[in-house]
Short mmCIF file of C-alpha atoms in Angstrom, two decimals:
data_model
loop_
_atom_site.label_atom_id
_atom_site.label_comp_id
_atom_site.label_asym_id
_atom_site.label_seq_id
_atom_site.Cartn_x
_atom_site.Cartn_y
_atom_site.Cartn_z
CA UNK A 1 27.27 16.81 29.20
CA UNK A 2 27.02 19.10 32.19
CA UNK A 3 28.91 22.27 31.58
CA UNK A 4 31.89 22.30 33.91
CA UNK A 5 32.51 25.57 35.73
CA UNK A 6 36.07 25.50 37.12
CA UNK A 7 36.21 27.26 40.38
CA UNK A 8 39.06 29.32 41.73
CA UNK A 9 38.53 28.01 45.18
CA UNK A 10 37.75 30.26 48.19
CA UNK A 11 39.99 29.52 51.08
CA UNK A 12 39.17 32.48 53.35
CA UNK A 13 37.24 35.68 53.53
CA UNK A 14 39.78 37.73 55.52
CA UNK A 15 39.80 40.61 53.12
CA UNK A 16 36.02 40.53 52.34
CA UNK A 17 35.23 43.78 54.08
CA UNK A 18 37.91 45.49 52.11
CA UNK A 19 36.96 44.25 48.67
CA UNK A 20 33.12 44.27 48.97
CA UNK A 21 33.27 48.12 48.76
CA UNK A 22 34.75 47.80 45.29
CA UNK A 23 32.03 47.25 42.62
CA UNK A 24 32.49 45.92 39.12
CA UNK A 25 36.20 46.02 39.24
CA UNK A 26 38.07 44.68 36.17
CA UNK A 27 40.42 41.68 36.56
CA UNK A 28 42.67 43.68 34.39
CA UNK A 29 45.91 42.13 33.06
CA UNK A 30 47.39 42.41 29.60
CA UNK A 31 46.57 40.78 26.36
CA UNK A 32 49.28 38.25 25.35
CA UNK A 33 50.85 38.49 21.84
CA UNK A 34 51.12 35.41 19.58
CA UNK A 35 54.07 33.27 20.80
CA UNK A 36 54.67 35.39 23.96
CA UNK A 37 53.74 32.36 26.14
CA UNK A 38 54.16 29.38 23.82
CA UNK A 39 53.72 26.88 26.63
CA UNK A 40 50.33 28.01 27.62
CA UNK A 41 47.29 25.83 26.59
CA UNK A 42 43.53 25.65 27.02
CA UNK A 43 41.73 22.52 28.21
CA UNK A 44 38.38 22.15 26.43
CA UNK A 45 35.48 19.83 25.70
CA UNK A 46 32.50 19.93 23.34
CA UNK A 47 29.40 20.71 25.27
CA UNK A 48 25.75 19.77 24.54
CA UNK A 49 25.24 23.07 22.60
CA UNK A 50 27.88 21.89 20.15
CA UNK A 51 30.49 24.55 20.99
CA UNK A 52 33.95 24.14 22.45
CA UNK A 53 34.14 25.02 26.14
CA UNK A 54 37.28 26.22 27.92
CA UNK A 55 37.36 25.17 31.56
CA UNK A 56 41.05 25.15 32.66
CA UNK A 57 44.55 26.10 31.57
CA UNK A 58 47.79 24.10 31.34
CA UNK A 59 51.47 24.19 30.47
CA UNK A 60 53.35 22.15 27.91
CA UNK A 61 55.97 19.89 29.49
CA UNK A 62 57.04 18.16 26.28
CA UNK A 63 55.36 17.06 23.10
CA UNK A 64 53.24 14.47 24.96
CA UNK A 65 52.62 15.89 28.40
CA UNK A 66 50.66 18.88 29.89
CA UNK A 67 50.78 20.00 33.47
CA UNK A 68 47.57 21.33 34.95
CA UNK A 69 45.70 21.23 38.30
CA UNK A 70 44.20 18.09 39.71
CA UNK A 71 40.93 19.83 40.64
CA UNK A 72 40.46 20.48 36.88
CA UNK A 73 40.12 16.79 36.11
CA UNK A 74 38.72 15.16 39.34
CA UNK A 75 35.76 15.24 41.62
CA UNK A 76 37.53 16.62 44.60
CA UNK A 77 39.55 13.50 45.36
CA UNK A 78 41.74 11.47 43.03
CA UNK A 79 38.63 10.06 41.37
CA UNK A 80 38.34 11.34 37.76
CA UNK A 81 35.30 13.17 36.55
CA UNK A 82 35.34 11.68 33.03
CA UNK A 83 35.38 14.93 31.05
CA UNK A 84 36.75 14.16 27.51
CA UNK A 85 39.52 16.70 27.22
CA UNK A 86 41.05 18.23 24.08
CA UNK A 87 44.11 20.39 24.53
CA UNK A 88 44.33 23.64 22.45
CA UNK A 89 47.86 24.91 21.87
CA UNK A 90 49.59 27.56 19.78
CA UNK A 91 47.02 30.29 20.04
CA UNK A 92 46.09 33.40 22.06
CA UNK A 93 42.62 33.58 20.51
CA UNK A 94 40.33 30.58 21.21
CA UNK A 95 37.53 32.03 19.10
CA UNK A 96 39.55 31.94 15.85
CA UNK A 97 39.70 28.20 15.13
CA UNK A 98 42.16 28.33 12.33
CA UNK A 99 44.95 29.46 14.75
CA UNK A 100 44.86 26.59 17.27
CA UNK A 101 46.46 23.09 17.36
CA UNK A 102 43.98 20.54 18.79
CA UNK A 103 45.13 17.31 20.47
CA UNK A 104 43.04 14.86 22.42
CA UNK A 105 44.11 13.56 25.83
CA UNK A 106 44.92 9.86 26.06
CA UNK A 107 45.61 9.43 29.85
CA UNK A 108 45.40 11.58 33.04
CA UNK A 109 47.59 11.26 36.12
CA UNK A 110 47.12 12.76 39.57
CA UNK A 111 48.68 11.97 42.95
CA UNK A 112 46.56 9.76 45.16
CA UNK A 113 47.27 12.31 47.95
CA UNK A 114 45.32 15.05 46.18
CA UNK A 115 42.48 16.31 48.34
CA UNK A 116 39.87 19.11 48.29
CA UNK A 117 37.76 19.43 51.39
CA UNK A 118 34.46 21.17 51.92
CA UNK A 119 36.16 24.22 53.41
CA UNK A 120 38.13 24.67 50.06
CA UNK A 121 41.43 23.49 51.42
CA UNK A 122 43.36 21.89 48.55
CA UNK A 123 46.58 19.83 48.71
CA UNK A 124 48.79 18.26 46.06
CA UNK A 125 46.74 20.04 43.30
CA UNK A 126 48.76 18.84 40.30
CA UNK A 127 47.87 16.60 37.27
CA UNK A 128 49.62 15.51 34.00
CA UNK A 129 47.77 14.89 30.77
CA UNK A 130 49.29 12.57 28.23
CA UNK A 131 48.40 13.39 24.64
CA UNK A 132 47.42 10.78 22.00
CA UNK A 133 49.61 12.56 19.41
CA UNK A 134 52.75 14.74 19.96
CA UNK A 135 52.54 18.46 19.80
CA UNK A 136 54.77 20.12 17.04
CA UNK A 137 57.09 21.74 19.57
CA UNK A 138 59.52 24.18 17.85
CA UNK A 139 58.12 23.17 14.48
CA UNK A 140 55.20 25.47 15.13
CA UNK A 141 56.18 29.15 15.70
CA UNK A 142 53.87 29.51 18.74
CA UNK A 143 54.42 26.21 20.53
CA UNK A 144 57.15 25.36 22.98
CA UNK A 145 57.62 23.74 26.35
CA UNK A 146 58.28 25.18 29.82
CA UNK A 147 61.48 24.65 31.77
CA UNK A 148 61.15 22.94 35.09
CA UNK A 149 62.75 24.48 38.19
CA UNK A 150 65.48 22.74 40.24
CA UNK A 151 64.29 20.76 43.25
CA UNK A 152 63.18 22.80 46.24
CA UNK A 153 63.62 26.20 44.39
CA UNK A 154 61.46 29.17 44.95
CA UNK A 155 60.87 28.70 48.66
CA UNK A 156 60.13 31.64 51.02
CA UNK A 157 61.52 34.20 51.43
CA UNK A 158 62.38 34.21 47.68
CA UNK A 159 60.29 37.33 46.88
CA UNK A 160 60.38 38.21 43.19
CA UNK A 161 58.08 39.05 40.35
CA UNK A 162 56.32 36.30 38.43
CA UNK A 163 53.74 36.12 35.63
CA UNK A 164 50.38 34.27 35.60
CA UNK A 165 48.56 33.52 32.35
CA UNK A 166 44.98 32.34 31.56
CA UNK A 167 41.90 32.49 29.43
CA UNK A 168 39.61 32.90 32.44
CA UNK A 169 37.08 35.46 33.69
CA UNK A 170 38.07 39.12 33.21
CA UNK A 171 35.77 40.86 35.73
CA UNK A 172 33.68 40.34 38.82
CA UNK A 173 30.92 42.48 40.38
CA UNK A 174 28.75 42.64 43.47
CA UNK A 175 25.10 41.77 43.00
CA UNK A 176 22.37 41.13 45.52
CA UNK A 177 24.89 40.80 48.36
CA UNK A 178 26.96 38.14 46.48
CA UNK A 179 29.89 38.22 44.16
CA UNK A 180 29.32 37.21 40.57
CA UNK A 181 31.74 36.61 37.69
CA UNK A 182 31.57 38.06 34.18
CA UNK A 183 32.41 36.10 31.00
CA UNK A 184 35.57 34.24 30.32
CA UNK A 185 37.95 35.82 27.85
CA UNK A 186 38.67 34.01 24.58
CA UNK A 187 41.95 35.79 24.60
CA UNK A 188 45.03 34.80 26.57
CA UNK A 189 45.77 37.42 29.23
CA UNK A 190 48.60 37.77 31.77
CA UNK A 191 49.30 39.62 34.99
CA UNK A 192 52.24 40.18 37.39
CA UNK A 193 52.51 39.45 41.04
CA UNK A 194 55.02 39.07 43.84
CA UNK A 195 55.68 35.49 45.03
CA UNK A 196 56.02 34.21 48.51
CA UNK A 197 54.15 37.17 49.98
CA UNK A 198 52.28 35.96 53.10
CA UNK A 199 48.50 35.73 52.38
CA UNK A 200 45.69 35.94 54.97
CA UNK A 201 45.47 32.15 55.43
CA UNK A 202 49.02 31.04 55.23
CA UNK A 203 50.98 29.02 52.65
CA UNK A 204 52.91 25.83 53.23
CA UNK A 205 55.96 24.75 51.37
CA UNK A 206 54.18 22.84 48.68
CA UNK A 207 52.48 26.06 47.59
CA UNK A 208 53.45 29.43 46.30
CA UNK A 209 51.53 32.53 47.58
CA UNK A 210 51.32 35.42 45.27
CA UNK A 211 50.11 39.03 45.82
CA UNK A 212 48.98 40.80 42.65
CA UNK A 213 51.22 43.68 41.77
CA UNK A 214 48.15 45.67 41.03
CA UNK A 215 46.65 44.82 44.39
CA UNK A 216 49.74 46.24 46.00
CA UNK A 217 48.81 49.46 44.38
CA UNK A 218 45.18 49.22 45.48
CA UNK A 219 43.72 47.65 42.37
CA UNK A 220 42.38 44.13 41.58
CA UNK A 221 44.22 42.09 38.91
CA UNK A 222 45.01 38.43 38.56
CA UNK A 223 43.72 34.84 38.01
CA UNK A 224 40.03 34.01 38.30
CA UNK A 225 37.45 31.42 37.34
CA UNK A 226 38.70 29.08 34.50
CA UNK A 227 42.30 30.22 35.06
CA UNK A 228 42.90 27.08 37.21
CA UNK A 229 45.71 24.86 36.02
CA UNK A 230 47.49 27.71 34.31
CA UNK A 231 51.10 28.85 34.39
CA UNK A 232 53.10 30.85 36.95
CA UNK A 233 56.56 31.55 35.58
CA UNK A 234 59.52 33.57 36.73
CA UNK A 235 59.52 36.95 35.04
CA UNK A 236 61.51 37.07 31.85
CA UNK A 237 62.02 33.29 31.72
CA UNK A 238 59.89 30.16 30.86
CA UNK A 239 60.66 28.51 34.13
CA UNK A 240 57.35 27.13 35.48
CA UNK A 241 57.19 27.56 39.22
CA UNK A 242 53.53 27.25 40.02
CA UNK A 243 50.23 25.88 38.73
CA UNK A 244 47.19 28.05 39.32
CA UNK A 245 45.20 26.48 42.16
CA UNK A 246 43.24 28.79 44.49
CA UNK A 247 42.43 32.16 45.87
CA UNK A 248 42.44 33.03 49.53
CA UNK A 249 39.80 35.82 49.25
CA UNK A 250 36.35 36.09 47.71
CA UNK A 251 37.27 38.49 44.93
CA UNK A 252 39.82 37.43 42.36
CA UNK A 253 42.90 39.54 41.82
CA UNK A 254 44.32 39.90 45.30
CA UNK A 255 46.08 36.93 46.88
CA UNK A 256 46.41 33.70 44.81
CA UNK A 257 47.73 30.21 45.59
CA UNK A 258 49.75 28.01 43.23
CA UNK A 259 51.07 24.47 43.45
CA UNK A 260 54.79 24.71 43.83
CA UNK A 261 56.18 22.78 40.94
CA UNK A 262 59.62 22.15 42.50
CA UNK A 263 57.81 20.13 45.22
CA UNK A 264 56.47 17.63 42.64
CA UNK A 265 59.46 16.86 40.35
CA UNK A 266 59.35 13.16 41.46
CA UNK A 267 55.75 12.84 40.46
CA UNK A 268 56.50 14.54 37.13
CA UNK A 269 59.55 12.33 36.39
CA UNK A 270 57.69 9.18 37.26
CA UNK A 271 54.76 9.94 34.95
CA UNK A 272 57.04 10.93 32.07
CA UNK A 273 59.14 7.70 32.49
CA UNK A 274 55.90 5.57 32.88
CA UNK A 275 56.98 4.52 36.38
CA UNK A 276 53.49 4.49 37.84
CA UNK A 277 53.21 3.21 41.31
CA UNK A 278 50.60 3.26 44.17
CA UNK A 279 51.04 6.95 44.70
CA UNK A 280 49.75 7.82 41.30
CA UNK A 281 46.13 7.37 40.07
CA UNK A 282 45.38 7.28 36.32
CA UNK A 283 42.59 6.94 33.86
CA UNK A 284 42.39 6.37 30.04
CA UNK A 285 40.45 8.46 27.58
CA UNK A 286 39.23 7.11 24.20
CA UNK A 287 37.42 10.01 22.61
CA UNK A 288 38.30 11.26 19.12
CA UNK A 289 37.26 14.84 18.99
CA UNK A 290 40.25 16.90 17.89
CA UNK A 291 39.17 17.03 14.19
CA UNK A 292 35.80 18.33 15.21
CA UNK A 293 37.17 21.33 17.06
CA UNK A 294 37.86 23.29 13.79
CA UNK A 295 34.14 22.98 12.91
CA UNK A 296 32.53 23.99 16.15
CA UNK A 297 32.34 27.59 17.42
CA UNK A 298 33.88 28.58 20.70
CA UNK A 299 31.25 28.82 23.47
CA UNK A 300 30.17 32.23 24.53
CA UNK A 301 31.01 31.53 28.21
CA UNK A 302 29.40 33.64 30.85
CA UNK A 303 30.38 32.89 34.40
CA UNK A 304 27.45 34.39 36.21
CA UNK A 305 27.26 32.05 39.21
CA UNK A 306 27.48 33.36 42.77
CA UNK A 307 30.29 31.83 44.74
CA UNK A 308 27.67 30.81 47.31
CA UNK A 309 26.15 28.43 44.74
CA UNK A 310 29.23 26.79 43.30
CA UNK A 311 29.83 23.16 44.07
CA UNK A 312 33.17 22.23 45.57
#
């Protein structure tokens, strides 16, 4: 199977002249403690090298459902890419296989309105994964669900601090005139940002724009490659307000875009209640890989691609 590199899409280069002068800057963040973010999961598959490959994040809705980004599971429209997905929950260390809980995905749902164009503009970037077996929520000390926001909450100018989590790339650097990414972290990390801060491209009401708190102080820190689909929650709560979707600048760790969860509560309710209509596309998965995950090593993932060569 082709290794899937999840891209943290480039929507604009407005700050390129600023950030290109910064070389080998760390996408800093903090290391999460076990159980600190019990809703955070990793989406993985077993690649042709017989190791388990992390490609996106997600959030636990309930024992059967995971929220993630549509671009993690599709080909840029609502057509599915066929990747057999296993969800890894209950761990902050993907390399230590005895710590995780592994559950295969049974079905995937996305809005038929999801789009990603050649310019990197992404809309309705949300997906729900239904698991074949239930997660042991609250039975496992490090597994729990998120809380959904009320309808139409967290709209501008609701400026407050939020937390983004992920297992993605932890540094980038300039090389031969392009920007390349270092390896993905097997450890869950998190960073802080200010939501609904205007970014260089603009942000409509189905999205949340976030400015890294570190970037406000002149540093780069935040979500990057392979963090897509992960969680944005209100500080000091488990209220999921956003799904990691895109970046509006070439370097990670400045301005970030998230799918606004409060704009998609009807989609979430319909999937959870199995009320599937023409606005929802779905596909079944039949693989049985979860028992194998304990026996395969975690891939040594090195994201060394230039943004110029990534496929949208």
